[in-house]
mmCIF file with all atom_site columns, C-alpha atoms in Angstrom:
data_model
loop_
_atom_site.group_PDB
_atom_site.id
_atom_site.type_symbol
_atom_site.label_atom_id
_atom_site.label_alt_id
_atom_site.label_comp_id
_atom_site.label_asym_id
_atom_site.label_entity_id
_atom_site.label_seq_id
_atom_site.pdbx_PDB_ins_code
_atom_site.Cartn_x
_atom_site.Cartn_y
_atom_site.Cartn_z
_atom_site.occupancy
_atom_site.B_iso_or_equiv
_atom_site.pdbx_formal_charge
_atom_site.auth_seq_id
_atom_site.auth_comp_id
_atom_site.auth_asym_id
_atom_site.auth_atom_id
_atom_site.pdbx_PDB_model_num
ATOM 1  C CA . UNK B 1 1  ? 146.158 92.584  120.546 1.00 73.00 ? 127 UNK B CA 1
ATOM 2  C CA . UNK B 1 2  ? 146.382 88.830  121.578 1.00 81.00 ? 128 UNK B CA 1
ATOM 3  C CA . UNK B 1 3  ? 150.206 88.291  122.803 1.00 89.00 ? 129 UNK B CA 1
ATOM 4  C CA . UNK B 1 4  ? 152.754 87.523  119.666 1.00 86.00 ? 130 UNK B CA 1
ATOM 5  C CA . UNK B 1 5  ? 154.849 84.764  118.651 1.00 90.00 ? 131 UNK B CA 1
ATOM 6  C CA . UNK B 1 6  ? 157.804 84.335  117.317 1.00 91.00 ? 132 UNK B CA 1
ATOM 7  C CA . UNK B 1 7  ? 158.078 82.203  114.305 1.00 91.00 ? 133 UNK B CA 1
ATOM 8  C CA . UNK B 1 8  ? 160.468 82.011  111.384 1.00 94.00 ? 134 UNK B CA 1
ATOM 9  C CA . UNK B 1 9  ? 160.008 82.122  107.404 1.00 93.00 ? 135 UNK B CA 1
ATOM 10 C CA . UNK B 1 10 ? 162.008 82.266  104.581 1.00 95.00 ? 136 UNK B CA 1
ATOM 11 C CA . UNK B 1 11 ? 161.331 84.252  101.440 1.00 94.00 ? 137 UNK B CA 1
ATOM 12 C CA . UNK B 1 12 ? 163.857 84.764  98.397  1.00 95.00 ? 138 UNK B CA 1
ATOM 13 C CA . UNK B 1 13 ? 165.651 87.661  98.844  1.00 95.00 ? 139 UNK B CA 1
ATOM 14 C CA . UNK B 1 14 ? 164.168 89.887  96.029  1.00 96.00 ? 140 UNK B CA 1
ATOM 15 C CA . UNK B 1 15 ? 160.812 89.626  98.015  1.00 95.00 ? 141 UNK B CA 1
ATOM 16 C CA . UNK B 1 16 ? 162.394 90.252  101.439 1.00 96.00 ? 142 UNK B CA 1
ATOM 17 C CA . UNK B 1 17 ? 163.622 93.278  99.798  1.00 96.00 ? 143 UNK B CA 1
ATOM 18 C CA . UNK B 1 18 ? 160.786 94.698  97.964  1.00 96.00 ? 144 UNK B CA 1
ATOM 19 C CA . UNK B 1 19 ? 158.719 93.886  101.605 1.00 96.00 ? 145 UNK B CA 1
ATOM 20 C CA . UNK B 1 20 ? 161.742 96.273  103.380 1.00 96.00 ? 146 UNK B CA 1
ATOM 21 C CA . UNK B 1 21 ? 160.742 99.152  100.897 1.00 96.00 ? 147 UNK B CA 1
ATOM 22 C CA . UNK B 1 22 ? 157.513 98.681  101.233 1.00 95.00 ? 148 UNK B CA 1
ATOM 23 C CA . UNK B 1 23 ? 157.715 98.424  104.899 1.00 95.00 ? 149 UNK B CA 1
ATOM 24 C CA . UNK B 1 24 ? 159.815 102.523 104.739 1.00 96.00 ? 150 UNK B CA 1
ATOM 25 C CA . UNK B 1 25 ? 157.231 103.324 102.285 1.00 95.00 ? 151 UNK B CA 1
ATOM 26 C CA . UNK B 1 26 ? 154.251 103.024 104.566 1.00 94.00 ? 152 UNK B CA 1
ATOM 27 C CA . UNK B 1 27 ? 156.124 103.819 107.865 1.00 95.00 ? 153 UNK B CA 1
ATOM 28 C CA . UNK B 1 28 ? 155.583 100.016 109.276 1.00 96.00 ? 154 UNK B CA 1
ATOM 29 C CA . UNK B 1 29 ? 156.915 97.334  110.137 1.00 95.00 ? 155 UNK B CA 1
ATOM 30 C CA . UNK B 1 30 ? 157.915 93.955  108.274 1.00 95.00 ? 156 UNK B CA 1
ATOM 31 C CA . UNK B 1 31 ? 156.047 92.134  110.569 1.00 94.00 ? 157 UNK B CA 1
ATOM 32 C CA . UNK B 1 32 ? 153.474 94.580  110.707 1.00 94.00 ? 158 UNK B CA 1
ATOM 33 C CA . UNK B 1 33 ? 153.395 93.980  107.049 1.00 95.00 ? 159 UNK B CA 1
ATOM 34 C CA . UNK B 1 34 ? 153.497 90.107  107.198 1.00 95.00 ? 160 UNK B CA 1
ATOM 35 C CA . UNK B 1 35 ? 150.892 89.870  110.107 1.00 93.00 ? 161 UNK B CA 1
ATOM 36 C CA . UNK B 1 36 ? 148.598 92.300  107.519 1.00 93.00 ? 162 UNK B CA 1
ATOM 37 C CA . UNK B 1 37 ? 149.384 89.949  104.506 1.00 93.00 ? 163 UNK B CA 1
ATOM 38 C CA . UNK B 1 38 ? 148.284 87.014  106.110 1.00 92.00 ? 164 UNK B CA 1
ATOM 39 C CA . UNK B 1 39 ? 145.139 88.436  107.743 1.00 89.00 ? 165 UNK B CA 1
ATOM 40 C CA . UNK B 1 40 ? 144.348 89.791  104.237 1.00 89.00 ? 166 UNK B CA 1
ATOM 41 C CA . UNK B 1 41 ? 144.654 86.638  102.841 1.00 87.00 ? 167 UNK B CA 1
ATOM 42 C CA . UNK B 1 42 ? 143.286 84.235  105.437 1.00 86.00 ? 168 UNK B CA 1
ATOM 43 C CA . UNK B 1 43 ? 139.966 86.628  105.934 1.00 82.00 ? 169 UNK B CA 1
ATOM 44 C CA . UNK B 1 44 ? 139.216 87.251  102.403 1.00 77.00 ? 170 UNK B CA 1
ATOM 45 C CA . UNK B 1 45 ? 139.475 83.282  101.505 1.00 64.00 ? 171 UNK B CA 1
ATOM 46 C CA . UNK B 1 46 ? 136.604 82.706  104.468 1.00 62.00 ? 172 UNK B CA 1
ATOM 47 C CA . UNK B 1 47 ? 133.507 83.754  102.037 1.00 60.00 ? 173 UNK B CA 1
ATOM 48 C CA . UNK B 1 48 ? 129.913 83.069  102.930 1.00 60.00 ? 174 UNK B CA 1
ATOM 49 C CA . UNK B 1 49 ? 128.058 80.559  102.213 1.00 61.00 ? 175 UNK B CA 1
ATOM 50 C CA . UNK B 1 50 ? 127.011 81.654  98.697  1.00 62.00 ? 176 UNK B CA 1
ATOM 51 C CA . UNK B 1 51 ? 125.039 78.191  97.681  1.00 61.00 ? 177 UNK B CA 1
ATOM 52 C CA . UNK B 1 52 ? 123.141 78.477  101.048 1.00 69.00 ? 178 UNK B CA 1
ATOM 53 C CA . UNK B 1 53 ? 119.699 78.843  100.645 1.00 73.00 ? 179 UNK B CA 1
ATOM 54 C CA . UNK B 1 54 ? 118.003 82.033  101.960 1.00 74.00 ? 180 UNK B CA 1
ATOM 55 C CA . UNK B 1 55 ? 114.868 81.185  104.278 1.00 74.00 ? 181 UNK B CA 1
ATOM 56 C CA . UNK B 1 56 ? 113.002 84.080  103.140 1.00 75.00 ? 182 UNK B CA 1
ATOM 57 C CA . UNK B 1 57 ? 113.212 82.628  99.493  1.00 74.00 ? 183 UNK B CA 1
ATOM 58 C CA . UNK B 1 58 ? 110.568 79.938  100.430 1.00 74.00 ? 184 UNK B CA 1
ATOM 59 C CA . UNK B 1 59 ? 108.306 82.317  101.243 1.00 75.00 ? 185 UNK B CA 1
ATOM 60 C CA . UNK B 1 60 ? 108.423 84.869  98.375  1.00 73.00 ? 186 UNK B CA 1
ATOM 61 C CA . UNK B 1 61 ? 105.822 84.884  95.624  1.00 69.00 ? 187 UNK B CA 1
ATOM 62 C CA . UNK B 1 62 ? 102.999 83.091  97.922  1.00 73.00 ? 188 UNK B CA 1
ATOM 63 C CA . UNK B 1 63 ? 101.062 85.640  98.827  1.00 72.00 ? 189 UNK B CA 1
ATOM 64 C CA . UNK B 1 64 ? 100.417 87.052  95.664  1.00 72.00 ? 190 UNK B CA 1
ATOM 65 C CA . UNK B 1 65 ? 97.744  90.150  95.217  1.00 74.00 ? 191 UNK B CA 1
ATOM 66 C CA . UNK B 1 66 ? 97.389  90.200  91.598  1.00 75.00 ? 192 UNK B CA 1
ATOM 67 C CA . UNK B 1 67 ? 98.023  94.249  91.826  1.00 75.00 ? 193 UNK B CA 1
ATOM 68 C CA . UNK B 1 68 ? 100.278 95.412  89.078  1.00 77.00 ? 194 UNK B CA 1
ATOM 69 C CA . UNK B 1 69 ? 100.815 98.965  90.542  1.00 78.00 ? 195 UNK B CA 1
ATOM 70 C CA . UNK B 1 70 ? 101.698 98.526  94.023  1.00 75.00 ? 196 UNK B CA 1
ATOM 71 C CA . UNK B 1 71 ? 104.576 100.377 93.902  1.00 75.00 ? 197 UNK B CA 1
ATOM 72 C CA . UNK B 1 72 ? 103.162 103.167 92.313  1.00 81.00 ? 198 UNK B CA 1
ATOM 73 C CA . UNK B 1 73 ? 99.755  103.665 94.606  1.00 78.00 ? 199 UNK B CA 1
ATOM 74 C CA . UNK B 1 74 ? 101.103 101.908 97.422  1.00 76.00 ? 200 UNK B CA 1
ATOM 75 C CA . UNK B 1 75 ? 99.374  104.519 100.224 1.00 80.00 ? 201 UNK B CA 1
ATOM 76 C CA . UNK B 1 76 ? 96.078  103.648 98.856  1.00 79.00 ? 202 UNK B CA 1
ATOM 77 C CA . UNK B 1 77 ? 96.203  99.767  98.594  1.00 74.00 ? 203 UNK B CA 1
ATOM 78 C CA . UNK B 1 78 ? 97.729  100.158 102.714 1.00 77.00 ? 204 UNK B CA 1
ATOM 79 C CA . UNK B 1 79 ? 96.266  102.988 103.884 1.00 81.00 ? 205 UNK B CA 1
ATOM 80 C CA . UNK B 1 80 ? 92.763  103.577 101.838 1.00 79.00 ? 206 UNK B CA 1
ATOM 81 C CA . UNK B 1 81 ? 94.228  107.550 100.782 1.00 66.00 ? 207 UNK B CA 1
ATOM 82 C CA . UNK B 1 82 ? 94.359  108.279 97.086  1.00 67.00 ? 208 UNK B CA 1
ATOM 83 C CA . UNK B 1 83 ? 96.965  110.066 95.789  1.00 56.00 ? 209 UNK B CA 1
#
């Protein structure tokens, strides 16, 4: 782990509070807790690009075979062996 810093926040006292609990609950820390928290929320808001287009897309459909039951006889249509 990269070297810490110190830093200050403040949080309403109800929420400092239910974070100690929390923190005896699952045998951690509060800033093991924070530092969690704001990894959670910093890596789940980086998404991927969902509206970029897949280069494999462009391709798809172009070499069409006209067979119907590839999936089914598949061995003979690659390899020449009935079933």
């Amino acid at each position: 782990m990269p070297p810490l810093v110190a830093t200050n926040i403040r949080l309403p006292a109800e929420l400092l509070k239910a974070l100690k609990y929390k923190a005896i609950e699952e045998t951690k820390s509060v800033n093991q807790l924070i530092r969690e928290a704001v990894e959670t929320s910093l890596f789940s808001s980086i998404t991927p690009e969902k509206n970029k287009k897949d280069a494999i897309e462009d391709i798809i459909g172009r070499a069409e075979s006209g067979i119907k039951n590839g999936s089914i006889n598949h061995d003979q249509y690659l390899y020449g062996k009935k079933k």
